[in-house]
PDB file of C-alpha atoms in Angstrom:
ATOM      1  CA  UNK A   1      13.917  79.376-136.875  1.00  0.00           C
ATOM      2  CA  UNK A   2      16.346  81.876-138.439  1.00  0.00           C
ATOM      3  CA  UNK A   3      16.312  85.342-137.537  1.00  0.00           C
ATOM      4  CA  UNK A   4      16.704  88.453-139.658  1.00  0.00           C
ATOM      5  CA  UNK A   5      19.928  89.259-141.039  1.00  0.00           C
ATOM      6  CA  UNK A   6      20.587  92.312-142.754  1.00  0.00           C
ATOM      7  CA  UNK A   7      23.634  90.520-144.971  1.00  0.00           C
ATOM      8  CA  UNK A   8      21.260  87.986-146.196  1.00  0.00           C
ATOM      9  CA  UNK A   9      18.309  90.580-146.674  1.00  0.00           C
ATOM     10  CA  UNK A  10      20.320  92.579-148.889  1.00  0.00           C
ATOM     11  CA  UNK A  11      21.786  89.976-150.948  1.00  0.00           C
ATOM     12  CA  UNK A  12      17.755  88.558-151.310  1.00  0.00           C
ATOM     13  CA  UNK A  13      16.945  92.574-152.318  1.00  0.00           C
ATOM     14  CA  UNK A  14      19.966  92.341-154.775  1.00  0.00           C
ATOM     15  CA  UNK A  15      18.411  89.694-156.302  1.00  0.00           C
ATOM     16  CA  UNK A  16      14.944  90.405-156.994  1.00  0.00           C
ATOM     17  CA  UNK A  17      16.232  94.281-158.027  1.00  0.00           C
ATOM     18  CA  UNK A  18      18.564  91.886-161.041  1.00  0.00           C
ATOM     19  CA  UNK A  19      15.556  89.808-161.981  1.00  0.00           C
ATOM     20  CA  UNK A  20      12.564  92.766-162.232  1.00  0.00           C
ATOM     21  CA  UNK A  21      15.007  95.619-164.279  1.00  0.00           C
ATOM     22  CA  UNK A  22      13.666  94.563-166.662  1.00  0.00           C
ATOM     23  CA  UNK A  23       9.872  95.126-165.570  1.00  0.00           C
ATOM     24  CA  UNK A  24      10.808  98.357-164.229  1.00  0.00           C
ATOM     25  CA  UNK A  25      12.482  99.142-167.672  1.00  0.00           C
ATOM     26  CA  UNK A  26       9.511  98.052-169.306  1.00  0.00           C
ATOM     27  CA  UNK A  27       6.714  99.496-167.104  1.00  0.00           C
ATOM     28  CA  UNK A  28       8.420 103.097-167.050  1.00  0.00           C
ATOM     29  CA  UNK A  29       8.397 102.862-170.855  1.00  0.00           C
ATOM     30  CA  UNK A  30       4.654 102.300-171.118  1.00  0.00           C
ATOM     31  CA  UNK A  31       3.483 104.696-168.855  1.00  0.00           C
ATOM     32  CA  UNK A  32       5.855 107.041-170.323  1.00  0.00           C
ATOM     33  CA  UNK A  33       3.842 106.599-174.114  1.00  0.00           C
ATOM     34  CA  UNK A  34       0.485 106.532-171.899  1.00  0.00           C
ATOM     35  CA  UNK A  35       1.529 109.777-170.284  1.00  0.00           C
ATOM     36  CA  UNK A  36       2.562 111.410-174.266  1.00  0.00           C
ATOM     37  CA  UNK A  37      -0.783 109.869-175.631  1.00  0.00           C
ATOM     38  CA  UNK A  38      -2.569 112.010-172.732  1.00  0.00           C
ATOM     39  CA  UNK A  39      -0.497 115.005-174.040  1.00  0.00           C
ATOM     40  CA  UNK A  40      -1.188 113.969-177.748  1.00  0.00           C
ATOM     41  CA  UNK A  41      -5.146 113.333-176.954  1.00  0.00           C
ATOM     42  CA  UNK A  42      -5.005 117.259-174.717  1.00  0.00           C
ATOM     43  CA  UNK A  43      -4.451 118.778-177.604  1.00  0.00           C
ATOM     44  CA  UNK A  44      -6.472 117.390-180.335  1.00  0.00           C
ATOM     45  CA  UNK A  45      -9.384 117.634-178.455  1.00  0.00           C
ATOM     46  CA  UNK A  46      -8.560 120.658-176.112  1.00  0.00           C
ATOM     47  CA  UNK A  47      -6.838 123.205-178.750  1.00  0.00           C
ATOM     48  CA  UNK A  48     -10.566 122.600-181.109  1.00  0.00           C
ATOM     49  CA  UNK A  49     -12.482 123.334-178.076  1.00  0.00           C
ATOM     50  CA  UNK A  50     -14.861 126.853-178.967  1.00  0.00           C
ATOM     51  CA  UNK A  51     -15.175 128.163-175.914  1.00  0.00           C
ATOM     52  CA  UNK A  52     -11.110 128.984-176.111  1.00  0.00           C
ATOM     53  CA  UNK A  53     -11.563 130.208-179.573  1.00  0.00           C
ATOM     54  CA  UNK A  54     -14.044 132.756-178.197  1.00  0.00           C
ATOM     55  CA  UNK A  55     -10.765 134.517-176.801  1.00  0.00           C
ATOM     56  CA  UNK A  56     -10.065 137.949-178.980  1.00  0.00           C
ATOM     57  CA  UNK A  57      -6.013 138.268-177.806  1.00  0.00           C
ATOM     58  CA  UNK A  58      -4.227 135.578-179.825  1.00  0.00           C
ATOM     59  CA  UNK A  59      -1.781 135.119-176.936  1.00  0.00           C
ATOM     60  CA  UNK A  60      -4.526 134.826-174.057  1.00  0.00           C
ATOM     61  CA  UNK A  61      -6.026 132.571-176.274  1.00  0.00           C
ATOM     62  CA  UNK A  62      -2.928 130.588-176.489  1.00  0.00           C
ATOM     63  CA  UNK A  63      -2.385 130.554-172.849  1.00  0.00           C
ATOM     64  CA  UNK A  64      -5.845 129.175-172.043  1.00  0.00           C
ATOM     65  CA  UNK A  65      -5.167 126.518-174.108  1.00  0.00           C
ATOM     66  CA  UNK A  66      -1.941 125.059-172.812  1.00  0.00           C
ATOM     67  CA  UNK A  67      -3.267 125.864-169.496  1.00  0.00           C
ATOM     68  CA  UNK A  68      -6.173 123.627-170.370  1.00  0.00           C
ATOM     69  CA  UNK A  69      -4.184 120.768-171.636  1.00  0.00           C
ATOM     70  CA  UNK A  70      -1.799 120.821-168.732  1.00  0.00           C
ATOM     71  CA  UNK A  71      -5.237 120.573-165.968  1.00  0.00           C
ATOM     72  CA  UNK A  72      -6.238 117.941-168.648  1.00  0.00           C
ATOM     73  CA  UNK A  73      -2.940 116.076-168.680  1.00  0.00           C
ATOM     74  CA  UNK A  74      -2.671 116.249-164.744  1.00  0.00           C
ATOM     75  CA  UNK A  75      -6.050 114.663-164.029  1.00  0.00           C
ATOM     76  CA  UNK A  76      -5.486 111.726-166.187  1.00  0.00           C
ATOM     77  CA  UNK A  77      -2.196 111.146-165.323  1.00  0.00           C
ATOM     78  CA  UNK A  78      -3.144 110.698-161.420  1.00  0.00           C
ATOM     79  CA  UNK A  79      -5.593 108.427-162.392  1.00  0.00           C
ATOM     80  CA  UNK A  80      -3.301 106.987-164.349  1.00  0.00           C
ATOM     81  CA  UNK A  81      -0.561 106.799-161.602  1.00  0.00           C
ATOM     82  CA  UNK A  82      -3.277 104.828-158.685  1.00  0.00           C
ATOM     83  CA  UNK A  83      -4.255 102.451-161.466  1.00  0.00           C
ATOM     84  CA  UNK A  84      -0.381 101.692-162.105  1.00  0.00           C
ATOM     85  CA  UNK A  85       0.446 101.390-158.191  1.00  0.00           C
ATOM     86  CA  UNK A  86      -2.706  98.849-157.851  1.00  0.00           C
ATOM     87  CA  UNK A  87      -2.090  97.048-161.229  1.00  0.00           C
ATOM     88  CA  UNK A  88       1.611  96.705-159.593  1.00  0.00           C
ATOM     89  CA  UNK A  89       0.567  95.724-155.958  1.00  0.00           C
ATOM     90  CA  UNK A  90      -1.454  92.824-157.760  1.00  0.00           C
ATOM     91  CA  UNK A  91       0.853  91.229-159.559  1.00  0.00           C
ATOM     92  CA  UNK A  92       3.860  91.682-157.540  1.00  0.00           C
ATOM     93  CA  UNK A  93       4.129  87.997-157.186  1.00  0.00           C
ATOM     94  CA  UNK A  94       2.896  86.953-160.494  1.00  0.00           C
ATOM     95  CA  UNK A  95       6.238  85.084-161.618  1.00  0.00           C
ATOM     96  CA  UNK A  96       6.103  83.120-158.715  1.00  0.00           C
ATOM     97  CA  UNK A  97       2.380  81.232-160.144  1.00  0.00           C
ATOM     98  CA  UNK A  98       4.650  79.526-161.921  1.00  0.00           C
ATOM     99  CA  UNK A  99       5.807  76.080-160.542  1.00  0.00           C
ATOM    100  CA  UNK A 100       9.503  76.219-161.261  1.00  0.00           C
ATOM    101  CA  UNK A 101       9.731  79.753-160.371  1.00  0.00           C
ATOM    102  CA  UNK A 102       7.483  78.851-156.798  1.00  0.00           C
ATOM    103  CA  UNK A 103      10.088  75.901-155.968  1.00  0.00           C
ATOM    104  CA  UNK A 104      13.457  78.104-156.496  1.00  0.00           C
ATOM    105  CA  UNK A 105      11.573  81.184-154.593  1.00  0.00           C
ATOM    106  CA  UNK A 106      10.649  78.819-151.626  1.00  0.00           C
ATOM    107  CA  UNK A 107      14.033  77.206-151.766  1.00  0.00           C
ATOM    108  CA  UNK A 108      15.892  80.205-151.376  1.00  0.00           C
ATOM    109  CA  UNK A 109      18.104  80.929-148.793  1.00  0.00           C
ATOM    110  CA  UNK A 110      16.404  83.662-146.554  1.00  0.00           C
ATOM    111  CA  UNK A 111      13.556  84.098-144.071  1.00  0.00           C
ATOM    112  CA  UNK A 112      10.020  84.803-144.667  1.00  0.00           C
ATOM    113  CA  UNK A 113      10.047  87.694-143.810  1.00  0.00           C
ATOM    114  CA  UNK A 114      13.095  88.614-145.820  1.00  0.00           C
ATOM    115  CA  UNK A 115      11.684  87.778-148.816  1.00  0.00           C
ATOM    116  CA  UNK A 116       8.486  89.633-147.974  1.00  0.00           C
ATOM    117  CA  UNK A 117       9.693  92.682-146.841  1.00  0.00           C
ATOM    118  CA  UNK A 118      12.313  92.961-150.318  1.00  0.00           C
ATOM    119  CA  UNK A 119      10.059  92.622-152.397  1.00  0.00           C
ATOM    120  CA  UNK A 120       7.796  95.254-150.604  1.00  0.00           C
ATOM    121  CA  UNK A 121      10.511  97.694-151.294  1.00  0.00           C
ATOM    122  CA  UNK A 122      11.028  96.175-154.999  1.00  0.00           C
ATOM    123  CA  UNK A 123       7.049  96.951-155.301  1.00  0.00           C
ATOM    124  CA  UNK A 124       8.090 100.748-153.810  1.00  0.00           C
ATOM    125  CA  UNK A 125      10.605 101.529-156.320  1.00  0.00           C
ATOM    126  CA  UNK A 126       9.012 100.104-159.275  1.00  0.00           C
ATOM    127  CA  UNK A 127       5.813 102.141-158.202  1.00  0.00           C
ATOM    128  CA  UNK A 128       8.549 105.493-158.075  1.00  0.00           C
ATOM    129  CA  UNK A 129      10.565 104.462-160.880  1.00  0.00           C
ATOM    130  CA  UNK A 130       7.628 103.220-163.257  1.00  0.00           C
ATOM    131  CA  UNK A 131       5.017 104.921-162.526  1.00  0.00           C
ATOM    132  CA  UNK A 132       5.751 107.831-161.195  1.00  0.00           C
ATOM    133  CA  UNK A 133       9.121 109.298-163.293  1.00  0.00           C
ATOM    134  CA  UNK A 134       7.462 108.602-166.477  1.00  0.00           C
ATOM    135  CA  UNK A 135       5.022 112.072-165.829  1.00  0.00           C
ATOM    136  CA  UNK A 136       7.895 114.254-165.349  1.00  0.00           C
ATOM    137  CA  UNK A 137      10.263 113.029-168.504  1.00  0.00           C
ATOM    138  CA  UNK A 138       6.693 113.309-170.583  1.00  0.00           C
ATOM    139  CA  UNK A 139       5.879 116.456-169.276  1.00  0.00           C
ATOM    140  CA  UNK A 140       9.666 117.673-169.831  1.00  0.00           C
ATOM    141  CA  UNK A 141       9.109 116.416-173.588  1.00  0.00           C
ATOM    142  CA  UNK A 142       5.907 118.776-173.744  1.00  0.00           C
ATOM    143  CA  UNK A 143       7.440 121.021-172.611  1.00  0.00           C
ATOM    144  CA  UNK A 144      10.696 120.886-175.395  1.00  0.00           C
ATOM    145  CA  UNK A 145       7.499 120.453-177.870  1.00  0.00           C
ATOM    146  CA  UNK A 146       5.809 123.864-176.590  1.00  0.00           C
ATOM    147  CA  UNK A 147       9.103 126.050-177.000  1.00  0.00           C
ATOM    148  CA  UNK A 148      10.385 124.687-180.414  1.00  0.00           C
ATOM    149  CA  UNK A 149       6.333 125.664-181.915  1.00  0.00           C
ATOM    150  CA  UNK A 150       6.300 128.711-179.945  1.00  0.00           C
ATOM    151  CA  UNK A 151       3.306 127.925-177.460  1.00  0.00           C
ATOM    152  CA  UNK A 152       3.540 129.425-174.262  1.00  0.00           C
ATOM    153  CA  UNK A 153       5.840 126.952-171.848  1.00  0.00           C
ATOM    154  CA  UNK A 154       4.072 125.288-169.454  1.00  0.00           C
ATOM    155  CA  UNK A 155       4.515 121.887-167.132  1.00  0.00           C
ATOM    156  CA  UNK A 156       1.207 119.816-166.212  1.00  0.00           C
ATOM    157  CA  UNK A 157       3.330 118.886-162.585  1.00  0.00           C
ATOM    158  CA  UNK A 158       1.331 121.355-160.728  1.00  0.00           C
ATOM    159  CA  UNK A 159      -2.015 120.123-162.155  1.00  0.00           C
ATOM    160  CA  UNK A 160      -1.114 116.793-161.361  1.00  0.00           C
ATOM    161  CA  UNK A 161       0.131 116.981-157.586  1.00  0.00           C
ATOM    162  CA  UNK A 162      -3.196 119.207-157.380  1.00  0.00           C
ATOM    163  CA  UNK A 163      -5.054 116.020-158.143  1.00  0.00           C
ATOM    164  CA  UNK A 164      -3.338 113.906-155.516  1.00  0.00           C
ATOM    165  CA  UNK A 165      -4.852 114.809-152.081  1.00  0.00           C
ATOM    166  CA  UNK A 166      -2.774 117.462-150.273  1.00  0.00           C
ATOM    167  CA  UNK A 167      -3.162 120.587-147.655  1.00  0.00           C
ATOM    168  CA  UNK A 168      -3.613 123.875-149.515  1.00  0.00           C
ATOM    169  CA  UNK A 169      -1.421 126.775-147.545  1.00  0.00           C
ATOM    170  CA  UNK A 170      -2.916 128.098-144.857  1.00  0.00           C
ATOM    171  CA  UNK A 171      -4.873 124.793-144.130  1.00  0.00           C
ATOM    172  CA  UNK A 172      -6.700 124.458-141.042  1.00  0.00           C
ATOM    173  CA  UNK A 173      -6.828 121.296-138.222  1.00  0.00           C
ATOM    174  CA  UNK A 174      -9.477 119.785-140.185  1.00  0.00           C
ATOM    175  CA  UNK A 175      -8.062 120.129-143.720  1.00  0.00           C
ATOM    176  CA  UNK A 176      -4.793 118.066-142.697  1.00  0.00           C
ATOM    177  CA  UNK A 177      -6.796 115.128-141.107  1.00  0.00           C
ATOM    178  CA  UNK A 178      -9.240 114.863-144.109  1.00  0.00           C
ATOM    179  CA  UNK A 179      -5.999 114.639-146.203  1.00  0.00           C
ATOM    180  CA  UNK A 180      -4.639 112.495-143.842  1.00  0.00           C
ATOM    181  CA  UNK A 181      -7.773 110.443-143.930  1.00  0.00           C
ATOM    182  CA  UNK A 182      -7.704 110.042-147.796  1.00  0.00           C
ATOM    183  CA  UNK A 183      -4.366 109.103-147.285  1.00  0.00           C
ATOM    184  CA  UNK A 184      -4.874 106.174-145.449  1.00  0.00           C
ATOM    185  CA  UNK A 185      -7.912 105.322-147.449  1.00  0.00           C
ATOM    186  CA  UNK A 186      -5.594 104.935-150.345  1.00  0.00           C
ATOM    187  CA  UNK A 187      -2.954 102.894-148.707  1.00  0.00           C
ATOM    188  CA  UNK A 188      -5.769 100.626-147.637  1.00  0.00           C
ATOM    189  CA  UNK A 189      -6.770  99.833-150.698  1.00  0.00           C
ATOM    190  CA  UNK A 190      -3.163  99.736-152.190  1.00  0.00           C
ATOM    191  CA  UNK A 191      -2.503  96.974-148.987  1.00  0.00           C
ATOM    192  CA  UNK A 192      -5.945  94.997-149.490  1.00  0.00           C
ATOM    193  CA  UNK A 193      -4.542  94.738-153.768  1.00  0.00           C
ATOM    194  CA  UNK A 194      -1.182  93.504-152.351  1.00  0.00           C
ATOM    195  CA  UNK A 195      -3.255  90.901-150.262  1.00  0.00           C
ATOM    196  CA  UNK A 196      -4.706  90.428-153.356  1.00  0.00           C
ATOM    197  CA  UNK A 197      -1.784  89.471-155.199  1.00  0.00           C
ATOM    198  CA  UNK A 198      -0.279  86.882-152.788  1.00  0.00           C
ATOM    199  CA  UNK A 199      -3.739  84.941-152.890  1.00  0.00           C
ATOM    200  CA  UNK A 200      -5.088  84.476-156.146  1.00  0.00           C
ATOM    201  CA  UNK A 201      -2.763  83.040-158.688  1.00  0.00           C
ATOM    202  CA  UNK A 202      -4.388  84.090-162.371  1.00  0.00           C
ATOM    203  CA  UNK A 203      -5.909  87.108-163.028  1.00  0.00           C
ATOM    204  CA  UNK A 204      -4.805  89.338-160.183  1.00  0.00           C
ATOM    205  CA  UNK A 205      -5.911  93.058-160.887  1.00  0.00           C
ATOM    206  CA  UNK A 206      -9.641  91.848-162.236  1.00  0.00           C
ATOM    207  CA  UNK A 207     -10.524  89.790-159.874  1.00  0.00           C
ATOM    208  CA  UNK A 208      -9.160  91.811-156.847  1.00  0.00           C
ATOM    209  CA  UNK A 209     -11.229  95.086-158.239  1.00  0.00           C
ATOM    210  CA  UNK A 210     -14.024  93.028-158.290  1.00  0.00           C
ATOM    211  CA  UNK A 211     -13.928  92.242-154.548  1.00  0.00           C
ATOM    212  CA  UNK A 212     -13.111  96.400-154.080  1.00  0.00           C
ATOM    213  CA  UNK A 213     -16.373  96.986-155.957  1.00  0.00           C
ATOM    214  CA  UNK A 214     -19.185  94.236-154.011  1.00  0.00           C
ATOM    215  CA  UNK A 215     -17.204  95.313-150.961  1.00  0.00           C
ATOM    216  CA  UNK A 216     -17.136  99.656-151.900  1.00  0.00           C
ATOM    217  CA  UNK A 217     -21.365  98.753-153.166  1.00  0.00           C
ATOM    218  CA  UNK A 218     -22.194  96.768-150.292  1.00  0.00           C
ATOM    219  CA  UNK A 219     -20.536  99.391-147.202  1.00  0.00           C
ATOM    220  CA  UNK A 220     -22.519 102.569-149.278  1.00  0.00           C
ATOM    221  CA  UNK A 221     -25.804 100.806-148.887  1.00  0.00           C
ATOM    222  CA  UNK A 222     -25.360  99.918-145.175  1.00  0.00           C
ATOM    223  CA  UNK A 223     -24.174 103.669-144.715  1.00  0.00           C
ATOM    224  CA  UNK A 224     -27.420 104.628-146.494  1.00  0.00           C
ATOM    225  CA  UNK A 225     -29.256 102.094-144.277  1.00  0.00           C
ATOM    226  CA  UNK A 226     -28.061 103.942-141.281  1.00  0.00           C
ATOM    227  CA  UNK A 227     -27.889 107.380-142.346  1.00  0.00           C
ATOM    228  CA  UNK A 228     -30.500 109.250-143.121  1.00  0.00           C
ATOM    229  CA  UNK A 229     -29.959 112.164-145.565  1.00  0.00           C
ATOM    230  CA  UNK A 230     -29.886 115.733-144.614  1.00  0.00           C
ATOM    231  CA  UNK A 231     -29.464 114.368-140.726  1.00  0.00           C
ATOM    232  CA  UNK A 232     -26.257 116.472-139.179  1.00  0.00           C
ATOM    233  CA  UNK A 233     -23.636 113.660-138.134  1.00  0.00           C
ATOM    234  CA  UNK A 234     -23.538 113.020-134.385  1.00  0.00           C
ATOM    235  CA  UNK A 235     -20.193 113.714-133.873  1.00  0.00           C
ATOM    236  CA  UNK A 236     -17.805 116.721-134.779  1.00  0.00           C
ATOM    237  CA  UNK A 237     -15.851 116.902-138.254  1.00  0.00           C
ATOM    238  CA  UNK A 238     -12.721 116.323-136.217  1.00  0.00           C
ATOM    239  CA  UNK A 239     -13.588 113.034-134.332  1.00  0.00           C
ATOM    240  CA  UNK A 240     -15.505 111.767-137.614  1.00  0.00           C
ATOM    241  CA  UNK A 241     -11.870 112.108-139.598  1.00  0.00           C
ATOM    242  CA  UNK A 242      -9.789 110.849-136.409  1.00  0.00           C
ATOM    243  CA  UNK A 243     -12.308 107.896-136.775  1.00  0.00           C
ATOM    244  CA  UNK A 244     -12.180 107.068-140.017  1.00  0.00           C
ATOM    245  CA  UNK A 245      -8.530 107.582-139.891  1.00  0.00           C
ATOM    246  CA  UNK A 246      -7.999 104.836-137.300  1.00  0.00           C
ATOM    247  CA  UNK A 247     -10.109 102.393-139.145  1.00  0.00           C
ATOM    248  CA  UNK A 248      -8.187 102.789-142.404  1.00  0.00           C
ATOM    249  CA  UNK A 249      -4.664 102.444-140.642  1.00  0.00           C
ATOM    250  CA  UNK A 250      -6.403  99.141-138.813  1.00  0.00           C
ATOM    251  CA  UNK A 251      -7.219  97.641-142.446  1.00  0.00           C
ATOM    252  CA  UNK A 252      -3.711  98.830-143.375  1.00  0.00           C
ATOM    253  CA  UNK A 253      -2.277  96.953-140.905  1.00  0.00           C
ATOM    254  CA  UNK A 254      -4.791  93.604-141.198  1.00  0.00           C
ATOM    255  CA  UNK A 255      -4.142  93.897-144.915  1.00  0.00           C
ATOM    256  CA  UNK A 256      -0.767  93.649-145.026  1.00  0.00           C
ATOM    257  CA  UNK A 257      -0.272  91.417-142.218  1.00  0.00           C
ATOM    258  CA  UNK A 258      -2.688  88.863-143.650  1.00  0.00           C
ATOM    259  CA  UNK A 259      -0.478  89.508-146.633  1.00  0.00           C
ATOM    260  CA  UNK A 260       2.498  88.188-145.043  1.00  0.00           C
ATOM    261  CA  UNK A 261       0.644  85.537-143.331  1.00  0.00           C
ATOM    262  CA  UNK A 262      -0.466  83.973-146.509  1.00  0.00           C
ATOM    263  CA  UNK A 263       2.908  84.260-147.941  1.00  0.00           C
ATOM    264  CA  UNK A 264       4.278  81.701-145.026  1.00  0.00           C
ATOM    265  CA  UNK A 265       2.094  79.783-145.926  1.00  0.00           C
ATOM    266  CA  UNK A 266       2.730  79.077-149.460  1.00  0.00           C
ATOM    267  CA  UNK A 267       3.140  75.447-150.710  1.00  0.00           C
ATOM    268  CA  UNK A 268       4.743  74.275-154.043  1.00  0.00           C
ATOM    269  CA  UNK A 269       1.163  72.722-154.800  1.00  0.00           C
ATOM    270  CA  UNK A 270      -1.875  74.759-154.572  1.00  0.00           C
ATOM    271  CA  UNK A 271      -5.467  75.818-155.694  1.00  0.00           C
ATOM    272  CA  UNK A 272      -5.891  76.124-159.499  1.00  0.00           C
ATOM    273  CA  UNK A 273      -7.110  79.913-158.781  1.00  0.00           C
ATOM    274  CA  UNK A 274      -5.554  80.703-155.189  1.00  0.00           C
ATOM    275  CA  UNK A 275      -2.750  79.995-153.085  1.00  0.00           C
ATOM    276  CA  UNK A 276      -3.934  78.046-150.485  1.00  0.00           C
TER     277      UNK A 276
END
């Protein structure tokens, strides 16, 4: 069995970076115009809103307005952001469905784990580099668009780091492990989408989200099963987030090692739906 080597890791990451540029090209270009269609769609329907016309001072009135667009802006474009990061987790490996591209992949010259592990951090930069850059050159382009028709000059960047879970200054014990909490809720799901990925072969993001939803609709009834409502938790805020906490990093971890798992075991000849 070969072991790791960090020569032929890097020359499998310096392939996969020279055969998905062009992905990353292409995905930071569409959530780019998704990101100016937010902006475009803020203000048609945010500059007609009446209860900022109400406003007597003409520049007050212009500030509430920008202001509005840029919470508007920020909202979406998290959302926007999760469902690009999942969308990407899921079809990380979708070139490899095919059965050319499967034989050279499994024939190439690395470890498992090599291959694995690059194109976890091919899936990290795309994520940065698509998904993620896109909201700050739109938001620089509404920004040029604001100062050449003299609107006050604002960036939606705060709004949309507001969105994405964080501790608020002055933050107390509990605050940072509920943040840390959603935190690893997110990853999880990211991880169980990447699972996702390696094991079905055609339609990757739809049918993973439907597992997320019978599995999200089936663990609220049991909690409503064995809650009641209005009954105080049994245990204190703190151990209730340390819990949860440790559950989430748990699925992390099963996630993405099942991941890998199912990876190995890839054959040039599989399901017509799933690789196994």
């Amino acid at each position: 069995m070969k072991q790791f080597d960090m020569k032929r890791f890097g020359q499998v990451l310096k392939l996969d970076f020279a055969e998905g540029r062009k992905a990353i090209l292409w995905g930071a270009l569409a959530m780019l115009l998704l990101y100016l269609f937010f902006f475009w769609f803020a203000h048609n329907i945010v500059f007609l809103d009446s209860r900022v016309d109400c406003i007597q001072d003409p520049e007050q009135r212009m500030i509430m307005r920008v202001n509005g667009i840029c919470e508007a802006v920020g909202a979406f474009g998290a959302m926007a952001l999760f469902i690009f990061l999942l969308i990407a987790a899921s079809t990380l490996y979708r070139g490899e469905q095919k059965k050319q591209k499967r034989i050279a992949w499994l024939m190439l010259p690395a470890t498992n784990l090599e291959k694995f592990l690059s194109r976890w951090i091919y899936l990290m930069v795309f994520s940065l580099v698509g998904g993620l850059l896109p909201f700050f050159v739109a938001d620089g382009i509404h920004a040029a668009y604001l100062w050449m028709t003299d609107y006050p000059v604002m960036t939606a960047i705060d709004d949309f780091f507001h969105v994405i879970p964080h501790v608020p200054e002055g933050g107390t014990t509990e605050t940072w492990l509920s943040v840390i909490m959603m935190y690893s809720f997110l990853i999880a799901i990211h991880a169980f989408y990447l699972l996702g990925g390696v094991f079905f072969k055609k339609f990757h993001f739809i049918a993973v989200s439907a597992l997320v939803v019978i599995a999200f609709t089936g663990f609220v009834g049991l909690f409503n099963m064995l809650v009641t409502p209005g009954q105080p938790m049994p245990v204190s805020n703190t151990a209730y987030y340390i819990s949860v906490t440790v559950f989430w990093i748990v699925a992390i971890t099963l996630f993405t090692w099942l991941a890998y798992r199912l990876f190995c075991r890839w054959q040039v000849v599989t399901h017509k739906y799933a690789n196994v």
